[in-house]
Structures are given as structure tokens and as C-alpha cells.
Amino acid sequence: MTSATARAHTNIALVKYWGKRDSELMLPQTDSLSLTLSEFYADTRVEFSNRLDHDELIIDGQSINGKGLKKVQKVLDLVRKMSHIDLAARVESENHVPMAAGLASSASAFAALATAASTAAGLNMSRRDLSRLARRGSGSATRSIFGGLVEWHRGIDDLTSYAEPIMEEVDFPIEMMAILLNTEQKKVSSTLGMQHVVETSPYYPAWREVVAADMQKIKQAIDKHDINEIGHIAQTNALRMHALNLAADPGFTYFNDATLKAMHAVDDLRANGTNCYYTMDAGPNVKVIYDRADRNKIQAALSPLFGADNLIVSQPGPGTVLLDQE
Ligand code: PMV
């Protein structure tokens, strides 16, 4: 086996990961929980070949060097070590996610890379081990190996920090609508943002407690298929994550004016009787959580404000799959 292609969908955290305790092993400070989405994904092909003299990375037809390549090489090096392969690789990825705009493009990218690279190298890894490998590229990618509602156990070391599905086939009508407000590259990377917060935000100890409590509560809400409770926990958790950023030194935020406008619009809808909740990540875009029976009402209210084309509805999506191997 020398080449393989994998498709991985992105995920949006309902209980956020925001801080590492080991940046080499990418061990997080807390557990987290996400929903994998049907609409946003990456297709990545990896080929190991003796015709290459160095690793190559091509994303959407563009050759990438520097930091982007380095992150990919970290995962490739782990695969080379495990498989005793000493060949350079060509990695070609097609991204169906607006890159670096807080829609977790790195989650799908590194889940697809881990799956394609390990398969191309002839390794037959379990999904748990794939999630550990994806973690080394990007924390959120740990969860994208699985579909539906997924929990990432922070663990105590490399072996114990992996993701696990809570409900891979989501059998209740939760849906997510992304409001695309800005698809430009974000200014503060998640890596830098979370590191700065762990080091300087006085609220960090409280955040660890918030996440521990939210993990318990959201799992109970999932058991009950209670979309309102899930949305409420997710919105509160997101606001508390972003409060860490405001309280850092110097403080910063991923929100822009359009982010606040979207947050208010969702709050107004809810105040007027349509249950919906928002969450935001390391970028300005807002994701709305709701029962799909309310989709039309929410679209009708948000379209005049943000443009119908900027509202992207996603169902719960599947885990990472292999598309082909040679
Ligand atoms: O693993 P990264 O660098 O993509 O960081 C993800 C951080 C958040 O998206 C903000 C939260 C999360 O749990 O996905």
C-alpha cells in the first residue's frame, strides 16, 4: 500500500476544548464534546514514494510550506516511525470548509490526514488510535474520526487521550446552521489564543470546573434528547470560553460587529419563542443550534440580516471514511 484517500468531516464543539497541558503530545486541559457536521469536510490523499525527495503539501491546488507543512510533517513523522517507512510523502487535500474562520478546518484536515497517511503506510489502526494520531496534528481533529456526538477524554497521557462516540447515528432532530460572517484567515490562531489564556487568564481555574460540570450536564441532556438543554449548555459554555479571552492579559476577542449582531439575532428569536442557541469558536462566525422543525423560521429571520447564501444548514455528519487505497 503506498497511497490512500480519506474523507473527514469537521466538528463543532458544544463543550469547548480551550487549552493544552502538553503541547508536544497535544494533551488538553479538559474533556470536550462535539457534533460532527455533514456539510463541511476535507478529502485528503497521501502517497509515500521513493520518487519524492521531500514532503509536499498541496491544499486546494496551492503548494504550502512553512508552518502549515511543519504541522503535517509532525503527523507524517509519527506514521513513518510506526510503520518503519523512510519515504517522503505527497499530501493533497481538497477542503470543503472555509479555512481558518472558526469552522474548525483543522479538525477535518488532520482527521483525514491521519487516516489517509496511516493507511498509505500499511498500518491498520483502530479508530481510537486514529483519533490519538489526529490529536497530534490538531486537538479538535481527535473528535472528527467519529460521527455524530463525540466526547474527547482529556486522559492523563498519550494513550488515554482519545475520542469516543456518544451517539454516532444521532436519532433526534438536532441541527446546526453556520452563519458565515467572515471567511478570511483569523488573526489569532487557536494555538496561540489558548496558550495565552492558560498563561494569563485569571478565570482559567474556574473554566476547568465549568467544563467538568458541563460535560456531566450535556450528557444527561443528550440522553434525554433535550435539544433546548443541549443548546443552553453549549451557548453558556461558548460565552465562558470567550470570557477567558477577554480576561487574558492583554485581552483579545474573536468576535467582530457581525458576530455580536448574530448573537443578538439568535437571542431575539429565542425571546420571541423560537428555541435556538449560538456557539462560536476561534473566529467570528456563529453557529446556531436548534430543532430542525424550527429551521424555516430561523432561516426566515436570519436571511434578511446575513443573506440566505451565508446560512449553511448542517445535519449531524459521519466519521472519517477511506475513499480509496492503492
Ligand atoms: O484543535 P484546534 O486548534 O482546532 O482548536 C479548536 C478550538 C475550538 O474550536 C475553539 C474549540 C473546540 O473544542 O473545537
CSV table of C-alpha atoms and ligand atoms in Angstrom, one decimal:
chain,number,residue,atom,x,y,z
A,1,MET,CA,0.0,0.0,0.0
A,2,THR,CA,1.5,3.4,-0.9
A,3,SER,CA,-1.4,5.7,-1.3
A,4,ALA,CA,-4.8,6.3,0.3
A,5,THR,CA,-7.5,8.9,0.3
A,6,ALA,CA,-9.7,9.7,3.2
A,7,ARG,CA,-12.7,12.0,3.8
A,8,ALA,CA,-13.2,13.6,7.3
A,9,HIS,CA,-16.0,15.9,8.4
A,10,THR,CA,-15.4,18.8,10.6
A,11,ASN,CA,-17.0,19.1,14.1
A,12,ILE,CA,-18.2,21.9,16.3
A,13,ALA,CA,-17.6,21.7,20.0
A,14,LEU,CA,-20.7,22.1,22.2
A,15,VAL,CA,-18.4,21.9,25.3
A,16,LYS,CA,-15.1,23.5,24.1
A,17,TYR,CA,-11.5,22.5,24.3
A,18,TRP,CA,-9.6,25.7,25.0
A,19,GLY,CA,-6.1,25.0,26.5
A,20,LYS,CA,-3.4,22.4,26.3
A,21,ARG,CA,-1.5,21.0,29.2
A,22,ASP,CA,1.2,19.4,27.0
A,23,SER,CA,1.7,21.0,23.6
A,24,GLU,CA,4.1,18.3,22.2
A,25,LEU,CA,1.6,15.5,22.9
A,26,MET,CA,-1.3,17.8,22.5
A,27,LEU,CA,-2.9,16.8,25.7
A,28,PRO,CA,-5.8,19.1,26.6
A,29,GLN,CA,-6.6,20.7,29.9
A,30,THR,CA,-10.2,19.4,29.9
A,31,ASP,CA,-12.6,17.0,28.3
A,32,SER,CA,-14.7,18.3,25.4
A,33,LEU,CA,-17.8,17.3,23.4
A,34,SER,CA,-18.8,18.0,19.8
A,35,LEU,CA,-21.1,17.4,16.9
A,36,THR,CA,-19.7,16.2,13.6
A,37,LEU,CA,-21.2,18.1,10.7
A,38,SER,CA,-22.4,16.7,7.3
A,39,GLU,CA,-21.7,19.8,5.3
A,40,PHE,CA,-18.0,20.6,5.9
A,41,TYR,CA,-15.3,18.1,5.1
A,42,ALA,CA,-11.8,17.5,3.7
A,43,ASP,CA,-10.7,14.9,1.2
A,44,THR,CA,-7.0,14.1,1.6
A,45,ARG,CA,-4.7,11.8,-0.4
A,46,VAL,CA,-1.4,10.7,0.9
A,47,GLU,CA,1.2,9.0,-1.1
A,48,PHE,CA,4.6,7.7,0.1
A,49,SER,CA,7.0,7.4,-2.8
A,50,ASN,CA,10.7,6.9,-3.4
A,51,ARG,CA,10.3,9.3,-6.3
A,52,LEU,CA,10.0,12.2,-3.9
A,53,ASP,CA,13.0,13.8,-2.2
A,54,HIS,CA,10.9,15.9,0.3
A,55,ASP,CA,7.4,16.1,1.7
A,56,GLU,CA,4.9,18.1,-0.4
A,57,LEU,CA,1.7,19.6,0.8
A,58,ILE,CA,-0.9,20.9,-1.7
A,59,ILE,CA,-4.2,22.3,-0.3
A,60,ASP,CA,-6.9,23.2,-2.9
A,61,GLY,CA,-4.2,23.3,-5.6
A,62,GLN,CA,-1.8,25.5,-3.7
A,63,SER,CA,1.6,24.4,-2.6
A,64,ILE,CA,2.0,25.0,1.2
A,65,ASN,CA,5.3,25.4,3.0
A,66,GLY,CA,6.4,26.8,6.4
A,67,LYS,CA,4.2,26.3,9.4
A,68,GLY,CA,1.4,24.5,7.6
A,69,LEU,CA,3.8,21.9,6.2
A,70,LYS,CA,5.5,21.5,9.6
A,71,LYS,CA,2.2,20.6,11.3
A,72,VAL,CA,1.5,18.0,8.6
A,73,GLN,CA,5.1,16.6,8.9
A,74,LYS,CA,4.6,16.1,12.6
A,75,VAL,CA,1.8,13.5,11.8
A,76,LEU,CA,3.7,12.1,8.8
A,77,ASP,CA,6.8,11.5,11.0
A,78,LEU,CA,4.7,9.6,13.6
A,79,VAL,CA,3.3,7.4,10.8
A,80,ARG,CA,6.8,6.9,9.4
A,81,LYS,CA,8.1,5.9,12.8
A,82,MET,CA,5.2,3.5,13.5
A,83,SER,CA,5.5,1.8,10.0
A,84,HIS,CA,9.3,1.9,9.7
A,85,ILE,CA,8.8,3.7,6.3
A,86,ASP,CA,11.5,6.1,5.4
A,87,LEU,CA,9.9,7.7,2.3
A,88,ALA,CA,8.8,11.3,1.6
A,89,ALA,CA,5.1,11.9,1.1
A,90,ARG,CA,2.9,14.0,-1.1
A,91,VAL,CA,-0.2,15.2,0.6
A,92,GLU,CA,-3.0,16.6,-1.5
A,93,SER,CA,-6.1,18.0,0.2
A,94,GLU,CA,-9.4,19.4,-1.0
A,95,ASN,CA,-11.0,21.4,1.6
A,96,HIS,CA,-14.8,21.9,1.7
A,97,VAL,CA,-14.6,24.2,4.8
A,98,PRO,CA,-13.9,27.9,4.7
A,99,MET,CA,-10.3,27.8,6.1
A,100,ALA,CA,-9.3,29.2,9.4
A,101,ALA,CA,-12.6,31.1,10.0
A,102,GLY,CA,-13.6,29.3,13.2
A,103,LEU,CA,-15.3,26.5,11.3
A,104,ALA,CA,-12.6,24.1,12.5
A,105,SER,CA,-11.0,23.4,9.2
A,106,SER,CA,-8.1,21.8,11.1
A,107,ALA,CA,-10.4,19.2,12.6
A,108,SER,CA,-11.4,17.7,9.3
A,109,ALA,CA,-7.9,18.2,7.8
A,110,PHE,CA,-6.0,16.3,10.4
A,111,ALA,CA,-8.6,13.5,10.9
A,112,ALA,CA,-8.4,12.9,7.1
A,113,LEU,CA,-4.6,13.1,7.1
A,114,ALA,CA,-4.2,10.7,10.0
A,115,THR,CA,-6.5,8.2,8.3
A,116,ALA,CA,-5.0,8.5,4.8
A,117,ALA,CA,-1.3,8.6,5.9
A,118,SER,CA,-1.6,5.6,8.2
A,119,THR,CA,-3.5,3.5,5.6
A,120,ALA,CA,-1.0,4.5,2.8
A,121,ALA,CA,1.8,3.3,5.1
A,122,GLY,CA,0.1,0.0,5.6
A,123,LEU,CA,-0.9,0.5,9.2
A,124,ASN,CA,-4.2,-0.9,10.2
A,125,MET,CA,-5.1,1.4,13.1
A,126,SER,CA,-8.2,1.2,15.3
A,127,ARG,CA,-10.4,4.3,15.3
A,128,ARG,CA,-9.3,5.0,18.8
A,129,ASP,CA,-5.7,5.0,17.7
A,130,LEU,CA,-6.5,7.2,14.7
A,131,SER,CA,-8.1,9.7,17.0
A,132,ARG,CA,-4.9,9.7,19.1
A,133,LEU,CA,-2.8,10.2,15.9
A,134,ALA,CA,-5.1,13.0,14.6
A,135,ARG,CA,-4.8,14.7,18.0
A,136,ARG,CA,-1.1,15.3,17.4
A,137,GLY,CA,-1.9,17.5,14.4
A,138,SER,CA,-4.8,19.4,15.9
A,139,GLY,CA,-6.8,18.9,19.1
A,140,SER,CA,-10.2,19.2,17.6
A,141,ALA,CA,-9.3,16.6,15.0
A,142,THR,CA,-9.3,14.0,17.7
A,143,ARG,CA,-13.1,14.1,17.6
A,144,SER,CA,-13.6,14.2,13.8
A,145,ILE,CA,-12.6,10.5,13.5
A,146,PHE,CA,-16.1,9.8,14.7
A,147,GLY,CA,-19.6,10.9,13.6
A,148,GLY,CA,-22.4,12.5,15.5
A,149,LEU,CA,-21.9,13.4,19.1
A,150,VAL,CA,-18.4,12.7,20.3
A,151,GLU,CA,-16.5,13.0,23.5
A,152,TRP,CA,-12.8,13.6,23.8
A,153,HIS,CA,-11.4,12.3,27.1
A,154,ARG,CA,-8.6,14.5,28.1
A,155,GLY,CA,-6.8,11.5,29.6
A,156,ILE,CA,-3.5,11.6,31.5
A,157,ASP,CA,-1.1,10.7,28.7
A,158,ASP,CA,-0.8,9.9,25.0
A,159,LEU,CA,-2.5,6.5,25.4
A,160,THR,CA,-5.5,7.7,27.4
A,161,SER,CA,-6.3,11.0,25.5
A,162,TYR,CA,-8.7,9.9,22.7
A,163,ALA,CA,-12.2,10.5,21.4
A,164,GLU,CA,-15.2,8.2,21.6
A,165,PRO,CA,-18.7,8.5,20.1
A,166,ILE,CA,-21.5,9.1,22.4
A,167,MET,CA,-24.1,8.7,19.7
A,168,GLU,CA,-22.7,8.2,16.2
A,169,GLU,CA,-26.1,8.0,14.5
A,170,VAL,CA,-27.9,10.9,16.0
A,171,ASP,CA,-31.5,9.8,16.4
A,172,PHE,CA,-33.1,13.1,17.3
A,173,PRO,CA,-33.6,16.2,15.2
A,174,ILE,CA,-30.7,18.4,16.3
A,175,GLU,CA,-29.3,20.6,13.5
A,176,MET,CA,-26.7,23.3,13.2
A,177,MET,CA,-26.7,26.4,10.9
A,178,ALA,CA,-23.5,28.2,10.3
A,179,ILE,CA,-23.8,31.9,9.7
A,180,LEU,CA,-20.8,32.8,7.5
A,181,LEU,CA,-19.8,36.3,8.5
A,182,ASN,CA,-16.2,36.3,7.5
A,183,THR,CA,-14.2,33.7,5.7
A,184,GLU,CA,-10.8,35.5,5.9
A,185,GLN,CA,-8.0,33.9,7.8
A,186,LYS,CA,-8.3,34.5,11.6
A,187,LYS,CA,-5.8,36.8,13.3
A,188,VAL,CA,-5.1,34.8,16.5
A,189,SER,CA,-4.5,31.1,15.8
A,190,SER,CA,-6.3,28.8,18.2
A,191,THR,CA,-2.9,27.5,19.3
A,192,LEU,CA,-1.7,31.0,20.4
A,193,GLY,CA,-5.1,32.0,21.7
A,194,MET,CA,-5.4,29.1,24.1
A,195,GLN,CA,-1.8,29.2,25.2
A,196,HIS,CA,-2.1,32.9,26.1
A,197,VAL,CA,-5.3,32.2,28.0
A,198,VAL,CA,-3.9,29.3,30.0
A,199,GLU,CA,-0.9,31.5,30.9
A,200,THR,CA,-2.7,34.8,31.7
A,201,SER,CA,-6.4,34.4,32.2
A,202,PRO,CA,-7.3,34.5,35.9
A,203,TYR,CA,-10.5,32.7,35.1
A,204,TYR,CA,-8.7,29.5,33.9
A,205,PRO,CA,-9.1,27.5,37.1
A,206,ALA,CA,-12.9,28.3,37.0
A,207,TRP,CA,-13.0,27.2,33.4
A,208,ARG,CA,-11.8,23.7,34.3
A,209,GLU,CA,-14.7,23.4,36.8
A,210,VAL,CA,-17.2,24.8,34.3
A,211,VAL,CA,-16.2,22.1,31.7
A,212,ALA,CA,-16.3,19.3,34.2
A,213,ALA,CA,-19.9,20.3,35.2
A,214,ASP,CA,-21.0,20.9,31.6
A,215,MET,CA,-19.8,17.5,30.4
A,216,GLN,CA,-22.0,15.9,33.0
A,217,LYS,CA,-25.0,18.0,32.2
A,218,ILE,CA,-24.7,17.8,28.4
A,219,LYS,CA,-24.5,14.0,28.5
A,220,GLN,CA,-27.7,13.9,30.6
A,221,ALA,CA,-29.4,16.3,28.1
A,222,ILE,CA,-28.2,14.1,25.2
A,223,ASP,CA,-29.7,11.0,26.9
A,224,LYS,CA,-33.0,12.9,27.1
A,225,HIS,CA,-32.7,14.2,23.5
A,226,ASP,CA,-33.3,17.6,25.0
A,227,ILE,CA,-32.2,20.0,22.3
A,228,ASN,CA,-33.0,23.1,24.3
A,229,GLU,CA,-30.9,22.0,27.2
A,230,ILE,CA,-28.1,21.0,24.9
A,231,GLY,CA,-28.3,24.4,23.2
A,232,HIS,CA,-28.4,26.2,26.5
A,233,ILE,CA,-25.4,24.4,27.8
A,234,ALA,CA,-23.5,25.0,24.6
A,235,GLN,CA,-24.2,28.7,24.4
A,236,THR,CA,-23.3,29.2,28.1
A,237,ASN,CA,-20.1,27.2,27.6
A,238,ALA,CA,-19.1,29.2,24.5
A,239,LEU,CA,-19.6,32.5,26.3
A,240,ARG,CA,-17.5,31.4,29.1
A,241,MET,CA,-14.7,30.2,26.8
A,242,HIS,CA,-14.8,33.6,25.1
A,243,ALA,CA,-14.8,35.3,28.5
A,244,LEU,CA,-11.4,33.7,29.1
A,245,ASN,CA,-10.0,35.6,26.1
A,246,LEU,CA,-11.4,38.9,27.2
A,247,ALA,CA,-9.9,38.4,30.7
A,248,ALA,CA,-6.4,37.5,29.4
A,249,ASP,CA,-3.5,39.9,29.5
A,250,PRO,CA,-3.6,41.5,27.0
A,251,GLY,CA,-7.2,40.7,26.4
A,252,PHE,CA,-8.5,39.8,23.0
A,253,THR,CA,-11.6,38.5,21.2
A,254,TYR,CA,-12.6,36.6,18.1
A,255,PHE,CA,-15.9,38.5,17.9
A,256,ASN,CA,-16.5,41.3,15.4
A,257,ASP,CA,-19.5,43.5,15.0
A,258,ALA,CA,-21.3,40.9,12.8
A,259,THR,CA,-20.7,38.3,15.5
A,260,LEU,CA,-22.5,40.4,18.0
A,261,LYS,CA,-25.3,41.1,15.6
A,262,ALA,CA,-25.8,37.4,15.0
A,263,MET,CA,-25.7,36.6,18.7
A,264,HIS,CA,-28.4,39.2,19.4
A,265,ALA,CA,-30.5,37.9,16.5
A,266,VAL,CA,-30.4,34.4,18.0
A,267,ASP,CA,-31.2,35.7,21.5
A,268,ASP,CA,-34.1,37.8,20.0
A,269,LEU,CA,-35.5,34.7,18.2
A,270,ARG,CA,-35.5,32.8,21.4
A,271,ALA,CA,-37.0,35.6,23.4
A,272,ASN,CA,-39.8,35.6,20.8
A,273,GLY,CA,-40.5,31.8,21.2
A,274,THR,CA,-38.2,30.1,18.7
A,275,ASN,CA,-35.8,28.0,20.6
A,276,CYS,CA,-32.2,28.4,19.2
A,277,TYR,CA,-28.8,28.9,20.7
A,278,TYR,CA,-25.4,30.0,19.4
A,279,THR,CA,-21.8,28.9,19.7
A,280,MET,CA,-18.6,30.5,18.4
A,281,ASP,CA,-15.0,29.2,18.1
A,282,ALA,CA,-11.7,30.7,17.2
A,283,GLY,CA,-13.2,33.0,14.6
A,284,PRO,CA,-16.0,35.4,14.1
A,285,ASN,CA,-18.6,33.0,12.6
A,286,VAL,CA,-21.6,32.0,14.6
A,287,LYS,CA,-23.2,28.5,14.6
A,288,VAL,CA,-26.9,28.1,15.6
A,289,ILE,CA,-28.2,25.0,17.4
A,290,TYR,CA,-31.9,24.2,17.1
A,291,ASP,CA,-34.5,21.5,16.4
A,292,ARG,CA,-34.8,21.0,12.6
A,293,ALA,CA,-38.6,21.6,12.9
A,294,ASP,CA,-37.7,25.3,13.5
A,295,ARG,CA,-35.3,25.6,10.6
A,296,ASN,CA,-37.6,27.5,8.3
A,297,LYS,CA,-38.5,30.1,10.9
A,298,ILE,CA,-34.8,30.6,11.8
A,299,GLN,CA,-33.8,30.9,8.1
A,300,ALA,CA,-36.6,33.4,7.5
A,301,ALA,CA,-35.4,35.6,10.4
A,302,LEU,CA,-31.7,35.4,9.7
A,303,SER,CA,-31.7,35.7,5.8
A,304,PRO,CA,-32.6,39.4,5.7
A,305,LEU,CA,-29.8,40.1,8.2
A,306,PHE,CA,-27.0,38.0,6.8
A,307,GLY,CA,-28.0,36.9,3.3
A,308,ALA,CA,-29.6,33.5,2.6
A,309,ASP,CA,-26.3,32.3,0.9
A,310,ASN,CA,-24.4,32.8,4.1
A,311,LEU,CA,-26.6,30.4,6.1
A,312,ILE,CA,-25.4,26.8,5.8
A,313,VAL,CA,-27.5,24.1,7.3
A,314,SER,CA,-25.7,21.0,8.5
A,315,GLN,CA,-27.1,17.7,9.8
A,316,PRO,CA,-25.0,15.6,12.1
A,317,GLY,CA,-22.3,14.1,9.9
A,318,PRO,CA,-20.4,10.8,9.7
A,319,GLY,CA,-17.0,9.8,10.9
A,320,THR,CA,-13.9,9.6,8.8
A,321,VAL,CA,-14.0,7.2,5.9
A,322,LEU,CA,-11.5,5.8,3.5
A,323,LEU,CA,-12.3,6.7,-0.1
A,324,ASP,CA,-9.7,4.6,-1.8
A,325,GLN,CA,-6.3,2.9,-1.4
A,326,GLU,CA,-3.7,1.6,-3.8
B,1,PMV,O1,-7.6,22.0,17.8
B,1,PMV,P1,-7.8,23.4,17.3
B,1,PMV,O2,-6.5,24.1,17.2
B,1,PMV,O3,-8.6,23.4,16.0
B,1,PMV,O4,-8.6,24.2,18.4
B,1,PMV,C1,-10.0,24.1,18.5
B,1,PMV,C2,-10.6,25.0,19.5
B,1,PMV,C3,-12.0,25.3,19.4
B,1,PMV,O5,-12.5,25.1,18.1
B,1,PMV,C4,-12.3,26.8,19.7
B,1,PMV,C5,-12.8,24.5,20.4
B,1,PMV,C6,-13.0,23.0,20.1
B,1,PMV,O6,-13.2,22.3,21.0
B,1,PMV,O7,-13.0,22.7,18.9
